[in-house]
PDB file of C-alpha atoms in Angstrom:
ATOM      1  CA  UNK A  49       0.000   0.000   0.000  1.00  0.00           C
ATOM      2  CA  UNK A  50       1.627   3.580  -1.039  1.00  0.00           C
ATOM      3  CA  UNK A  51       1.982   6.583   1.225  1.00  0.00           C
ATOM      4  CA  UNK A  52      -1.001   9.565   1.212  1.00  0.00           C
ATOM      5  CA  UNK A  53      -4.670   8.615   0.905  1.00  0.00           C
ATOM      6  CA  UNK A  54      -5.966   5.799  -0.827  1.00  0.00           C
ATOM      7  CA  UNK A  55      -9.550   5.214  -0.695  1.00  0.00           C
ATOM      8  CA  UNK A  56     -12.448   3.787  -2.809  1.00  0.00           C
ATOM      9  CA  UNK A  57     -16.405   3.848  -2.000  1.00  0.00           C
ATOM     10  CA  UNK A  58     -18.991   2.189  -3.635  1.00  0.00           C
ATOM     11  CA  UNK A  59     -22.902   2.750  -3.080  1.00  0.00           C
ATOM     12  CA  UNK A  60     -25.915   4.262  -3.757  1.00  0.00           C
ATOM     13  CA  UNK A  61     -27.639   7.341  -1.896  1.00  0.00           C
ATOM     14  CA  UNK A  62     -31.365   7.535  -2.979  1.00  0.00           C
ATOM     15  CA  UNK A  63     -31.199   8.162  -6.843  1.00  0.00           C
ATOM     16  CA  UNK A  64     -27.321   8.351  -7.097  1.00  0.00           C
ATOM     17  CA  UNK A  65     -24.708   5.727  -6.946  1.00  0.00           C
ATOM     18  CA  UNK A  66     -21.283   6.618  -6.073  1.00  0.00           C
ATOM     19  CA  UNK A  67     -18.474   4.341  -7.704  1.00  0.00           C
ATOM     20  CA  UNK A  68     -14.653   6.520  -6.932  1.00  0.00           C
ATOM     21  CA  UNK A  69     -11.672   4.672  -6.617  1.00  0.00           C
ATOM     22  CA  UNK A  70      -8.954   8.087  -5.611  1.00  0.00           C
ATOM     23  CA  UNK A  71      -5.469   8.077  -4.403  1.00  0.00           C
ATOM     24  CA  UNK A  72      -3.946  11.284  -2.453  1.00  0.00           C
ATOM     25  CA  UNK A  73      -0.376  12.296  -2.760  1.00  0.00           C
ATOM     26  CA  UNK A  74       1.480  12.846   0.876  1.00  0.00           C
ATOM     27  CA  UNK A  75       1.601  16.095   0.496  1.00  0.00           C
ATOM     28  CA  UNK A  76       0.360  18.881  -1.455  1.00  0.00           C
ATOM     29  CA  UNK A  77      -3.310  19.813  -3.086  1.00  0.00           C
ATOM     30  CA  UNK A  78      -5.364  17.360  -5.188  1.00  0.00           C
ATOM     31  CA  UNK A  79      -8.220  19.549  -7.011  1.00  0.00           C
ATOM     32  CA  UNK A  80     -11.579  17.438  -7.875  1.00  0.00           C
ATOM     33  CA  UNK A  81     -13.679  19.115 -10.481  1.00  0.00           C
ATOM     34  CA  UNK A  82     -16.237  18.072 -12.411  1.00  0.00           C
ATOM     35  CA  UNK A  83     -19.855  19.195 -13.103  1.00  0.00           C
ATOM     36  CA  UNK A  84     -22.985  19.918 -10.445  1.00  0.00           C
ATOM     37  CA  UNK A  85     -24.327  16.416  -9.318  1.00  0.00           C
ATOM     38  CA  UNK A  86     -21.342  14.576 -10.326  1.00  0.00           C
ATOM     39  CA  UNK A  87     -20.973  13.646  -6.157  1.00  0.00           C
ATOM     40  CA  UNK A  88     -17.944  15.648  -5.481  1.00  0.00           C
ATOM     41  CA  UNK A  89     -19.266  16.696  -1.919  1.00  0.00           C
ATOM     42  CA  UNK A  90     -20.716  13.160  -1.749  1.00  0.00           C
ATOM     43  CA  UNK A  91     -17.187  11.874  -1.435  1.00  0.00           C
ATOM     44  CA  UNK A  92     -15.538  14.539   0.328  1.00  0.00           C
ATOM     45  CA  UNK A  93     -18.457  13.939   3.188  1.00  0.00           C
ATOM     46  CA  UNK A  94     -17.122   9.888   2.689  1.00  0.00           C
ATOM     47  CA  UNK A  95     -13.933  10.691   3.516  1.00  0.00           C
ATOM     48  CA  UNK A  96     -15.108  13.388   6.445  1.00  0.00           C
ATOM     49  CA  UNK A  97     -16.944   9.876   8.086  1.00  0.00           C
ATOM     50  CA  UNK A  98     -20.080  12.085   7.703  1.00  0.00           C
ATOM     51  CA  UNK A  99     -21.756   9.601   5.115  1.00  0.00           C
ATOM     52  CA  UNK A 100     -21.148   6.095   5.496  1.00  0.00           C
ATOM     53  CA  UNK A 101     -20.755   3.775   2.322  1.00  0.00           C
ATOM     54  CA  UNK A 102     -19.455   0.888   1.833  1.00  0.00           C
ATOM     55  CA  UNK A 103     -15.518   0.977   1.152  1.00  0.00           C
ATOM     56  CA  UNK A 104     -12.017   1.726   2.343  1.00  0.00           C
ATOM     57  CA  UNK A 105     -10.481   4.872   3.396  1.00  0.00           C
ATOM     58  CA  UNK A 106      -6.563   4.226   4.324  1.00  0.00           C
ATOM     59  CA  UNK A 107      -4.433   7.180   5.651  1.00  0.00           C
ATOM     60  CA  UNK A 108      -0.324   7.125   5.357  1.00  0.00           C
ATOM     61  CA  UNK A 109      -1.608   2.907   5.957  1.00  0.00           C
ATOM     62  CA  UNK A 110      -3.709   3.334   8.932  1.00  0.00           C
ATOM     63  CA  UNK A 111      -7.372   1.929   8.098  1.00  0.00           C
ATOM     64  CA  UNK A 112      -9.983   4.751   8.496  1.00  0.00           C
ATOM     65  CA  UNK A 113     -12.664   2.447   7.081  1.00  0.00           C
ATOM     66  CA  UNK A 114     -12.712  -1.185   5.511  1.00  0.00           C
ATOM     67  CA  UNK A 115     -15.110  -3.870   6.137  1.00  0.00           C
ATOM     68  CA  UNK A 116     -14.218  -4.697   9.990  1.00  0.00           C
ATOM     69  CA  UNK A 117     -13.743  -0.913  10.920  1.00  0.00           C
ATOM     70  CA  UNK A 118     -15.325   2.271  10.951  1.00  0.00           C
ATOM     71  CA  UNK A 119     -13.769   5.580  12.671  1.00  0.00           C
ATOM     72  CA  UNK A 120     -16.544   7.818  13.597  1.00  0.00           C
ATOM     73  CA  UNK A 121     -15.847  11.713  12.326  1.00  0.00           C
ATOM     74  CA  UNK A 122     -14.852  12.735  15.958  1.00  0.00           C
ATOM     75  CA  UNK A 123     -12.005  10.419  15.571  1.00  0.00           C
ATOM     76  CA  UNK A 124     -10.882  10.866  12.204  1.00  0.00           C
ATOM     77  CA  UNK A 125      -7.872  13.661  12.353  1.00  0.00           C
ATOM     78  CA  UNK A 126      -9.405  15.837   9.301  1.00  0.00           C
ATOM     79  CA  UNK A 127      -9.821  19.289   8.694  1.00  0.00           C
ATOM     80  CA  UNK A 128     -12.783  20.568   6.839  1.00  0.00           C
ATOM     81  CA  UNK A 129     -13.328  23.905   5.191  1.00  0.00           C
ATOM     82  CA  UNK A 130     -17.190  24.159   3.771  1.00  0.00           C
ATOM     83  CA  UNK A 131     -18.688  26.426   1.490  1.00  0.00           C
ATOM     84  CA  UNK A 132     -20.088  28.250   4.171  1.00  0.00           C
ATOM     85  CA  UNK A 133     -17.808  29.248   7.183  1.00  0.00           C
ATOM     86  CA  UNK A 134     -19.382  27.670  10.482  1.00  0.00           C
ATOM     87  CA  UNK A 135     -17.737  29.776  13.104  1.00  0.00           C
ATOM     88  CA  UNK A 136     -18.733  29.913  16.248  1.00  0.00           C
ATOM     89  CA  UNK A 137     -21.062  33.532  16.439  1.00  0.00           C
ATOM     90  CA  UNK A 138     -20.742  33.635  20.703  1.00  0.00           C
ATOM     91  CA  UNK A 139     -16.749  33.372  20.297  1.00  0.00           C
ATOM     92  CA  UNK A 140     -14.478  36.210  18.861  1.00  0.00           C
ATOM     93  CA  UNK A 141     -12.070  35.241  15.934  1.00  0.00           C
ATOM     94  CA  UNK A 142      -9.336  34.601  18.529  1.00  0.00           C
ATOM     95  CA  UNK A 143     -11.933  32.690  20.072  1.00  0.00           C
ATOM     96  CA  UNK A 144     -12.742  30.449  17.535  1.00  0.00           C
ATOM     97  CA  UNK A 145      -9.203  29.812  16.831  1.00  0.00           C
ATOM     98  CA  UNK A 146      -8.328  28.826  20.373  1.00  0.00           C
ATOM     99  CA  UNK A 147     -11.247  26.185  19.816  1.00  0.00           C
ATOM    100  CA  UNK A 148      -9.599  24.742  16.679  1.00  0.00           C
ATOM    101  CA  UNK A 149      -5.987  25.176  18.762  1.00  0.00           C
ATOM    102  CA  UNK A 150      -7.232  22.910  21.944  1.00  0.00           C
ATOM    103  CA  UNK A 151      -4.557  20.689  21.567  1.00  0.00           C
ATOM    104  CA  UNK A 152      -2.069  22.597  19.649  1.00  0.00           C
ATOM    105  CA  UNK A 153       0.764  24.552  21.223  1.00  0.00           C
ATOM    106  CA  UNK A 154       0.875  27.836  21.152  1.00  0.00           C
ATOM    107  CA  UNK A 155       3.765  28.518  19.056  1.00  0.00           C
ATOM    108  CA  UNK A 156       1.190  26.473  16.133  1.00  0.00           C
ATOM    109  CA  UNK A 157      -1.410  29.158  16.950  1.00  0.00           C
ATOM    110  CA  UNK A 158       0.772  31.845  16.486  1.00  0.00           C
ATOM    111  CA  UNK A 159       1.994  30.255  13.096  1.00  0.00           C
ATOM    112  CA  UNK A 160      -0.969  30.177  11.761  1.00  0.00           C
ATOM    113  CA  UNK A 161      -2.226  33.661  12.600  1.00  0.00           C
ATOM    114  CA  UNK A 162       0.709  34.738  10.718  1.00  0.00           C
ATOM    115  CA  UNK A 163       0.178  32.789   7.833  1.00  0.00           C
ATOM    116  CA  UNK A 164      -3.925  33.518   6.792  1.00  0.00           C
ATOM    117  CA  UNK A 165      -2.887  37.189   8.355  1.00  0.00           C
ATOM    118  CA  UNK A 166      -5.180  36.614  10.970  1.00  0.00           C
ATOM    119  CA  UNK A 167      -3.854  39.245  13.546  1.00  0.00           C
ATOM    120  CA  UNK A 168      -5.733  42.402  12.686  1.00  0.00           C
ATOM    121  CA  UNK A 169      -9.308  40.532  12.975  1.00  0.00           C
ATOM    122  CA  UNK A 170      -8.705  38.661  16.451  1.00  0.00           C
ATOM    123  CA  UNK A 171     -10.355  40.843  18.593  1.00  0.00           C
ATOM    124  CA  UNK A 172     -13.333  41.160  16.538  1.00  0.00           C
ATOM    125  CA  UNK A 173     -17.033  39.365  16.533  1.00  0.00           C
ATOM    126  CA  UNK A 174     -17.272  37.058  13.503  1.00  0.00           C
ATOM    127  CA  UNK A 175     -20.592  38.869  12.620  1.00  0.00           C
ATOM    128  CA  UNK A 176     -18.506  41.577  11.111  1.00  0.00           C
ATOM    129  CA  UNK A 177     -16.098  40.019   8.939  1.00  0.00           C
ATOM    130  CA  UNK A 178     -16.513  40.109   5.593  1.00  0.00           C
ATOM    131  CA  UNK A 179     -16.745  36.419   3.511  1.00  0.00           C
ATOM    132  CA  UNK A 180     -13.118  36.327   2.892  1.00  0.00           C
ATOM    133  CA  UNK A 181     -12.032  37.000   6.175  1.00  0.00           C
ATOM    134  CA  UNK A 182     -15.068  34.378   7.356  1.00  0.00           C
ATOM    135  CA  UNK A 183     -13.079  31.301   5.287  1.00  0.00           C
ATOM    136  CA  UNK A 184      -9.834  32.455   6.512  1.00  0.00           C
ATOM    137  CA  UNK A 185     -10.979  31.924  10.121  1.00  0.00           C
ATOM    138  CA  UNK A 186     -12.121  29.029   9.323  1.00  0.00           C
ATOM    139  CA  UNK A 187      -9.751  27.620   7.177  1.00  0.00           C
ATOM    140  CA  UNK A 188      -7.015  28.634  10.259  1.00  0.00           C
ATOM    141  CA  UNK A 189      -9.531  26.629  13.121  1.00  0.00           C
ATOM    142  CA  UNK A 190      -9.530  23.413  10.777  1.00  0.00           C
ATOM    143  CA  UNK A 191      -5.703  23.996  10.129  1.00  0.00           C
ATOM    144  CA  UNK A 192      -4.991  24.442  14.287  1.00  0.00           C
ATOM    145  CA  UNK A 193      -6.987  21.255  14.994  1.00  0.00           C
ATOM    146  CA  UNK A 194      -3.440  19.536  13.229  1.00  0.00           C
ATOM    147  CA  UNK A 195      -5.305  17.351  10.709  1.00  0.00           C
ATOM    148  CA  UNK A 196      -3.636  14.627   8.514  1.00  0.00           C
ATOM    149  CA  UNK A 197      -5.805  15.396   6.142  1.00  0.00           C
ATOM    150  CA  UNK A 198      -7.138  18.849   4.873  1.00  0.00           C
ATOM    151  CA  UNK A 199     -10.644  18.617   3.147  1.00  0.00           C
ATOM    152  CA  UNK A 200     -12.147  21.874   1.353  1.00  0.00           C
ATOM    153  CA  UNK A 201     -15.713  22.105  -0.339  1.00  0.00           C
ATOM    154  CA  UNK A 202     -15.434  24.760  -2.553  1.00  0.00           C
ATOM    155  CA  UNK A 203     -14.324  27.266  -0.206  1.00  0.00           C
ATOM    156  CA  UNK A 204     -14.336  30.763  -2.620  1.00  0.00           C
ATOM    157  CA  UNK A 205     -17.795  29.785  -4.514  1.00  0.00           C
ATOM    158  CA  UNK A 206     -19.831  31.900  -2.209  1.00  0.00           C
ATOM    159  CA  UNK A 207     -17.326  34.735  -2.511  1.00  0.00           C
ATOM    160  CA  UNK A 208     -17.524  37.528  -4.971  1.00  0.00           C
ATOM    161  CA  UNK A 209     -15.018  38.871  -6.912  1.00  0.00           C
ATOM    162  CA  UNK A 210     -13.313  41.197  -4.921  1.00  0.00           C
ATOM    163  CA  UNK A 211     -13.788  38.565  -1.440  1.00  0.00           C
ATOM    164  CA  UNK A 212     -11.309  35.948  -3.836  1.00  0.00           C
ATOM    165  CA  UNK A 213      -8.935  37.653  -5.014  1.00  0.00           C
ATOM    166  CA  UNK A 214      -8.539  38.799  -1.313  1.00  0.00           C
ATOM    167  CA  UNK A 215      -8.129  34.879   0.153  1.00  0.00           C
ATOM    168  CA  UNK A 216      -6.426  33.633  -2.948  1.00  0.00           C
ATOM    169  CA  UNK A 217      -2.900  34.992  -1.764  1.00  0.00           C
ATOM    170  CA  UNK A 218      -3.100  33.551   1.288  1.00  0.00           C
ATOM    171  CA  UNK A 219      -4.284  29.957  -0.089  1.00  0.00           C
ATOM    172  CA  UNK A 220      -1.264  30.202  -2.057  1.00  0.00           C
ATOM    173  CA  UNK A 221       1.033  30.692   0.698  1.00  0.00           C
ATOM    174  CA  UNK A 222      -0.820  28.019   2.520  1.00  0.00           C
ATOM    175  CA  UNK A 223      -0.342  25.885  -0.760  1.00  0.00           C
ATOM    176  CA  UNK A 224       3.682  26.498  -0.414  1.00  0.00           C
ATOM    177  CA  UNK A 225       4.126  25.348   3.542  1.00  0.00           C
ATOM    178  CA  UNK A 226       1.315  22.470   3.540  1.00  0.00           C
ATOM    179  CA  UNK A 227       2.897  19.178   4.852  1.00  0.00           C
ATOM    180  CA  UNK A 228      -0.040  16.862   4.400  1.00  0.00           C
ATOM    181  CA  UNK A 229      -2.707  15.721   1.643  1.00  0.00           C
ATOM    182  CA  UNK A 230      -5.154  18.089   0.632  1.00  0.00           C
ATOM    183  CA  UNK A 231      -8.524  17.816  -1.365  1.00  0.00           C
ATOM    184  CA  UNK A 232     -10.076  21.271  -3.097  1.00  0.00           C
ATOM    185  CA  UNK A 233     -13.142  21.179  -5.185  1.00  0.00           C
ATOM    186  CA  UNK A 234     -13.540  23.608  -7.013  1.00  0.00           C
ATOM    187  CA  UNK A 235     -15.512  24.428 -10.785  1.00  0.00           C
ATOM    188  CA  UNK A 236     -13.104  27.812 -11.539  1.00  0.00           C
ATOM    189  CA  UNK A 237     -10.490  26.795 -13.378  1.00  0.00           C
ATOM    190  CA  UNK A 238      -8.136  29.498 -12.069  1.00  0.00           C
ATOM    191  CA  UNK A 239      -8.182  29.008  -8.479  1.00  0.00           C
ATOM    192  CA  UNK A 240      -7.477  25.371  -9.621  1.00  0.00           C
ATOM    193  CA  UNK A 241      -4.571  26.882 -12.203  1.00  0.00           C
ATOM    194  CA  UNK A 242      -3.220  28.680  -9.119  1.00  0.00           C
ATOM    195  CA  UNK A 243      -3.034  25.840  -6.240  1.00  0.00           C
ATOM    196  CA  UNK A 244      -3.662  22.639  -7.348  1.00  0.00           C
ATOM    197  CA  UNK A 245      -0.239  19.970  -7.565  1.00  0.00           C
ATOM    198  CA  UNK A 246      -2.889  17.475  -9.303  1.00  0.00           C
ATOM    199  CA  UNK A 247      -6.310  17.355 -10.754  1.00  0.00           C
ATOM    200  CA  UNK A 248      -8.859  14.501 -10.419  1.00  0.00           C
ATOM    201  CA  UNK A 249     -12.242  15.182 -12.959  1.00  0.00           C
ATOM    202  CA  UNK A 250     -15.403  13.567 -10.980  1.00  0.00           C
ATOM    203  CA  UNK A 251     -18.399  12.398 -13.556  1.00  0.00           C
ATOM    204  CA  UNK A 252     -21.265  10.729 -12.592  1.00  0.00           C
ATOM    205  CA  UNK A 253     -20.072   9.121  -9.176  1.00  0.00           C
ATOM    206  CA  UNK A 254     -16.880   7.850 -10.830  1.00  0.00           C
ATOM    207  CA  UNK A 255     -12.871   9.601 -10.135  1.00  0.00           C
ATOM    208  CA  UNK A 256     -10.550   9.475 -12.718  1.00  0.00           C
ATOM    209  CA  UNK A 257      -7.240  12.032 -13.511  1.00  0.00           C
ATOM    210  CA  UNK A 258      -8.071  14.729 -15.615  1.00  0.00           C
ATOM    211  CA  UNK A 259      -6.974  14.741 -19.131  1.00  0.00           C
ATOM    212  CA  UNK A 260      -4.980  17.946 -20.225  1.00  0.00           C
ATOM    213  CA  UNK A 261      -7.505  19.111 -22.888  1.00  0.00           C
ATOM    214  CA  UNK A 262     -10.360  18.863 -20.181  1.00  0.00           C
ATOM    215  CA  UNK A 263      -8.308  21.966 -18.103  1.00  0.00           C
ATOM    216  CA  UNK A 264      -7.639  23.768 -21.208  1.00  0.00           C
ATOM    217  CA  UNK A 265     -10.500  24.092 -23.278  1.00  0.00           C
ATOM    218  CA  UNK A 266     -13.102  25.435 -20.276  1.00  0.00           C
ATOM    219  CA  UNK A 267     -14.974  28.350 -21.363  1.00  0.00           C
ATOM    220  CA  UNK A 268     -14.783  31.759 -20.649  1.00  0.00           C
ATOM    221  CA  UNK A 269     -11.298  31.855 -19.645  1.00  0.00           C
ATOM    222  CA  UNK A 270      -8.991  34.630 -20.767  1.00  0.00           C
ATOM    223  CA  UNK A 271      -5.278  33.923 -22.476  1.00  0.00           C
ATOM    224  CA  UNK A 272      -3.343  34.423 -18.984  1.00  0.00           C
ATOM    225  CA  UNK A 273      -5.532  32.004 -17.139  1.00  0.00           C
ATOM    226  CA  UNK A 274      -5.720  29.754 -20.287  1.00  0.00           C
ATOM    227  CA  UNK A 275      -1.640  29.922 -19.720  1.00  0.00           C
ATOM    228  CA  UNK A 276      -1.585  29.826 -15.834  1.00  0.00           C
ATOM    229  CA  UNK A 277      -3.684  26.265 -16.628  1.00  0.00           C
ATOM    230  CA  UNK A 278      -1.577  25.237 -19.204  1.00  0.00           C
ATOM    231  CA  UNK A 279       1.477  25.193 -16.404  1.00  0.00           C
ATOM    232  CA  UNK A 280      -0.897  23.713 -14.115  1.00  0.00           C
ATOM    233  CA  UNK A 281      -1.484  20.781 -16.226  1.00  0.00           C
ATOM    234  CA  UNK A 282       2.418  20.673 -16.714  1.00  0.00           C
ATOM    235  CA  UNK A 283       2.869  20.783 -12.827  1.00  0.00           C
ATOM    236  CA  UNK A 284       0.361  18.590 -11.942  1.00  0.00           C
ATOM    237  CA  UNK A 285       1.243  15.748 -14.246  1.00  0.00           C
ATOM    238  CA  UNK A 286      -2.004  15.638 -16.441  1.00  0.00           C
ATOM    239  CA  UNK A 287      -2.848  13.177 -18.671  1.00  0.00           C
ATOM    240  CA  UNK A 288      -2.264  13.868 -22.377  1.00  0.00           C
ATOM    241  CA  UNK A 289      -5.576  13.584 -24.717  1.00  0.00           C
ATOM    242  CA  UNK A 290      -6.451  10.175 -26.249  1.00  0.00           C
TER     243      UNK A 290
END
């Protein structure tokens, strides 16, 4: 069994059946695109241990989930970033980061503030940050809970322009330091041009790499992104087009 993530989950949820067979480098971010309905969040939830399928889920070789064994969410050391930050309203933002940092040191706490520039907002309510500073609270609480595994639902979708291109700099300086296996969905193909190591197309329940053609030919993109993607797809190993 190889180092990282290496999972596969097969069942059906109402309608839908979910079929993905995925593998997770040690280190770095693995986007997962594909189009509304395909079961992206479906899996990421599978992984989370917040839907249960049947399958196997093993992390760096420990078993997570096979046939014998089951870890509940509680005890499954992942971080989770939704599209919708769930902070805690009654806490401040230093608040809700010492909740994330219960068993963290300090000197992690103070790391982290540093790196999602997290120091000017800590006194303040999380009613009156904006949406960008809302993910980057909560994308520093999942951080400080010291995952082995960093899971993020489209994170930017609910953000607007402006709100992005405020985060994005930070997610890229997150990309740079981050020592563990990360999933990002995502449906913008520059946010995935700009962080992702490796890009895994979902379709119809099933996971398979993403051909080269399928992250250059998506509409509406202008030449620079068109050429951040075409790096991308050099980076990240893509598959050529059959």
């Amino acid at each position: 069994m190889s180092v990282g993530v290496e999972g596969r989950f097969a069942g059906a949820l109402g309608g839908f059946r979910l079929d993905a067979e995925f593998h997770l480098e040690p280190t770095g971010i693995t986007a997962l695109s594909g189009p509304s309905g395909s079961g992206k969040t479906t899996l990421l939830r599978c992984i989370a241990g917040l839907t249960r399928l049947p399958g196997g889920l093993y992390v760096e070789g420990e078993v997570w989930q096979d046939d014998r064994v089951f870890l509940p969410p509680h005890k499954r050391p992942v971080g989770v970033v939704f599209q919708e930050a769930s902070l805690l309203g009654h806490l401040s933002v230093r608040g809700n980061l010492e909740y994330g940092a219960r068993r963290a040191k300090t000197a992690v706490l103070d790391e982290t503030i540093e790196l999602l520039g997290l120091e000017p907002l800590l006194s303040r309510s999380t009613g009156t940050l904006s949406g960008g500073e809302r993910q980057r609270v909560a994308l520093g609480r999942a951080l400080l809970t010291q995952p082995r595994l960093l899971l993020m639902d489209e994170p930017l979708s609910s953000l607007d322009a402006g709100a992005k291109a405020e985060i994005l700099p930070y997610l890229e300086r997150l990309h740079r330091t981050l020592a563990i296996p990360a999933l990002y969905i995502s449906h913008d193909a520059g946010e995935i041009a700009r962080l992702a190591d490796r890009v895994l197309v979902m379709d119809a329940g099933s996971v398979r790499p993403a051909a080269a053609h399928e992250a250059l030919s998506l509409d509406g993109l202008g030449p620079a992104v068109r050429d951040a993607l075409a790096l991308a797809a050099l980076r990240a190993g893509l598959t050529p087009q059959a």
